[in-house]
C-alpha positions as CSV (number, residue, x, y, z in Angstrom):
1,X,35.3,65.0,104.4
2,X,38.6,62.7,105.7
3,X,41.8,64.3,105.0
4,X,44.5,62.6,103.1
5,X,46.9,60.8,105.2
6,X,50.7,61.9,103.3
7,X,52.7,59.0,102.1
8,X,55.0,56.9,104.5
9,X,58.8,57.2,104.4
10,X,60.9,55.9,102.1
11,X,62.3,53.7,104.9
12,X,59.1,52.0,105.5
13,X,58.8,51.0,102.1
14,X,59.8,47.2,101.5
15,X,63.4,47.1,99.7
16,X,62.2,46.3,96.7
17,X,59.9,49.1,96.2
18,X,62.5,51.8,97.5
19,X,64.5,53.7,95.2
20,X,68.3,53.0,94.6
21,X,70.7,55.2,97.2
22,X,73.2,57.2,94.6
23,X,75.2,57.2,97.6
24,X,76.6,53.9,97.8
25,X,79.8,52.7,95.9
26,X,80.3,49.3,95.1
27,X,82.5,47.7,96.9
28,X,86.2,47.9,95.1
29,X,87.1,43.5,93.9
30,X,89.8,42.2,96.3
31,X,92.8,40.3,95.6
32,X,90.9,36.9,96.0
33,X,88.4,38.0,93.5
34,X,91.1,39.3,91.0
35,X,92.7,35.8,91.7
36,X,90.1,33.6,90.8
37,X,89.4,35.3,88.0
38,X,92.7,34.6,86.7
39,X,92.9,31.2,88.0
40,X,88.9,30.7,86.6
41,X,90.3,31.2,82.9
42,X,93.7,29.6,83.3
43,X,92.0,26.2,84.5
44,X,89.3,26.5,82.3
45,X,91.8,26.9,78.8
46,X,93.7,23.9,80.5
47,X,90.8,21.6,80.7
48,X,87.8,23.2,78.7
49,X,85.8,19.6,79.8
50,X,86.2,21.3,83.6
51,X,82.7,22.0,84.8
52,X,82.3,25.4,86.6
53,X,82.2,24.1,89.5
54,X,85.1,21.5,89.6
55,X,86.9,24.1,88.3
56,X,86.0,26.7,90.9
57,X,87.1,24.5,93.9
58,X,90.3,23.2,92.1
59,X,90.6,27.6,92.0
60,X,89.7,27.9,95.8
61,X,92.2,25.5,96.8
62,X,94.7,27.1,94.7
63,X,93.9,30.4,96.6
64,X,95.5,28.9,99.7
65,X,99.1,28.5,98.3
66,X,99.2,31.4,95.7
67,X,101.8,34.3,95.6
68,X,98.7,36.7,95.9
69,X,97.6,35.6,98.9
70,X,98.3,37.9,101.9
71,X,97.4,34.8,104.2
72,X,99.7,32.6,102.4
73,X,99.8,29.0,104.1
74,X,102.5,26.2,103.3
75,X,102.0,23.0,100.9
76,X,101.2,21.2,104.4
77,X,98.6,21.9,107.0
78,X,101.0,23.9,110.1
79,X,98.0,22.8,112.4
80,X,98.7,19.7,112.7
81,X,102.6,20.5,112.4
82,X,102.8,17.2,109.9
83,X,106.5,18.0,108.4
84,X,106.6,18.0,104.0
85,X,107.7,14.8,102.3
86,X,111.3,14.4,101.5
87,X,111.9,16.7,105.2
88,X,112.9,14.0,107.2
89,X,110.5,12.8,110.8
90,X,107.6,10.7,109.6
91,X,105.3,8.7,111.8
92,X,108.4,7.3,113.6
93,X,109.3,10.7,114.8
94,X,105.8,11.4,115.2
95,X,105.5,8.1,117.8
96,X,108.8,8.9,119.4
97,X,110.8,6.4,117.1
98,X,112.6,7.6,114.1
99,X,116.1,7.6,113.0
100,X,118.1,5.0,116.1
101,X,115.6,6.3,118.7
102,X,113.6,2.9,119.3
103,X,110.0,4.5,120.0
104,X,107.7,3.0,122.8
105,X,106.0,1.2,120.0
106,X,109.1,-0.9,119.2
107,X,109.6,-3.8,121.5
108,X,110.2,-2.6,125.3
109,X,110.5,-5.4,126.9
């Protein structure tokens, strides 16, 4: 007579077959997700023609500049340290020109 062999772990089960841990919590929505919620139905009773997923990007790029955002980054990229329209410098102070400053690119010689 063999003896029977007693069931493996739980743990060795595959994940689908395992029962559901009671222990975990799901985890709590963060300001992003409340955010694009919001944003989600506001651009979607704007533009009701808006696919989903136009109107998700137009949402994640609106995520960037938004009062919600912890990690709040200007109307221009800092990165590149590109001043906003209407603040003055331009290309010509960008090339060393600009306002009376006859840049390299402006006839030396």
């Amino acid at each position: 007579p063999t003896a029977l062999q007693p069931p493996p772990p739980l743990s060795m089960l595959p994940t689908a077959l395992q029962p559901p841990r009671l222990d975990l919590h799901p985890a709590r929505p963060s300001l992003y997700n409340f955010f694009m919620k919001d944003e989600m139905a506001r651009l979607k009773a704007a533009d009701s023609e808006m696919s989903h997923k136009e109107a998700f990007k137009e949402a994640a790029r609106n995520w960037g500049t938004a009062d919600a955002n912890p990690q709040k980054r200007g109307m221009v990229d800092t990165m590149w340290n590109v001043p906003a329209p209407g603040e003055g410098g331009g290309a010509g102070a960008l090339l060393g020109g600009g306002e009376g400053g006859g840049g390299a690119l402006e006839g030396d010689g």
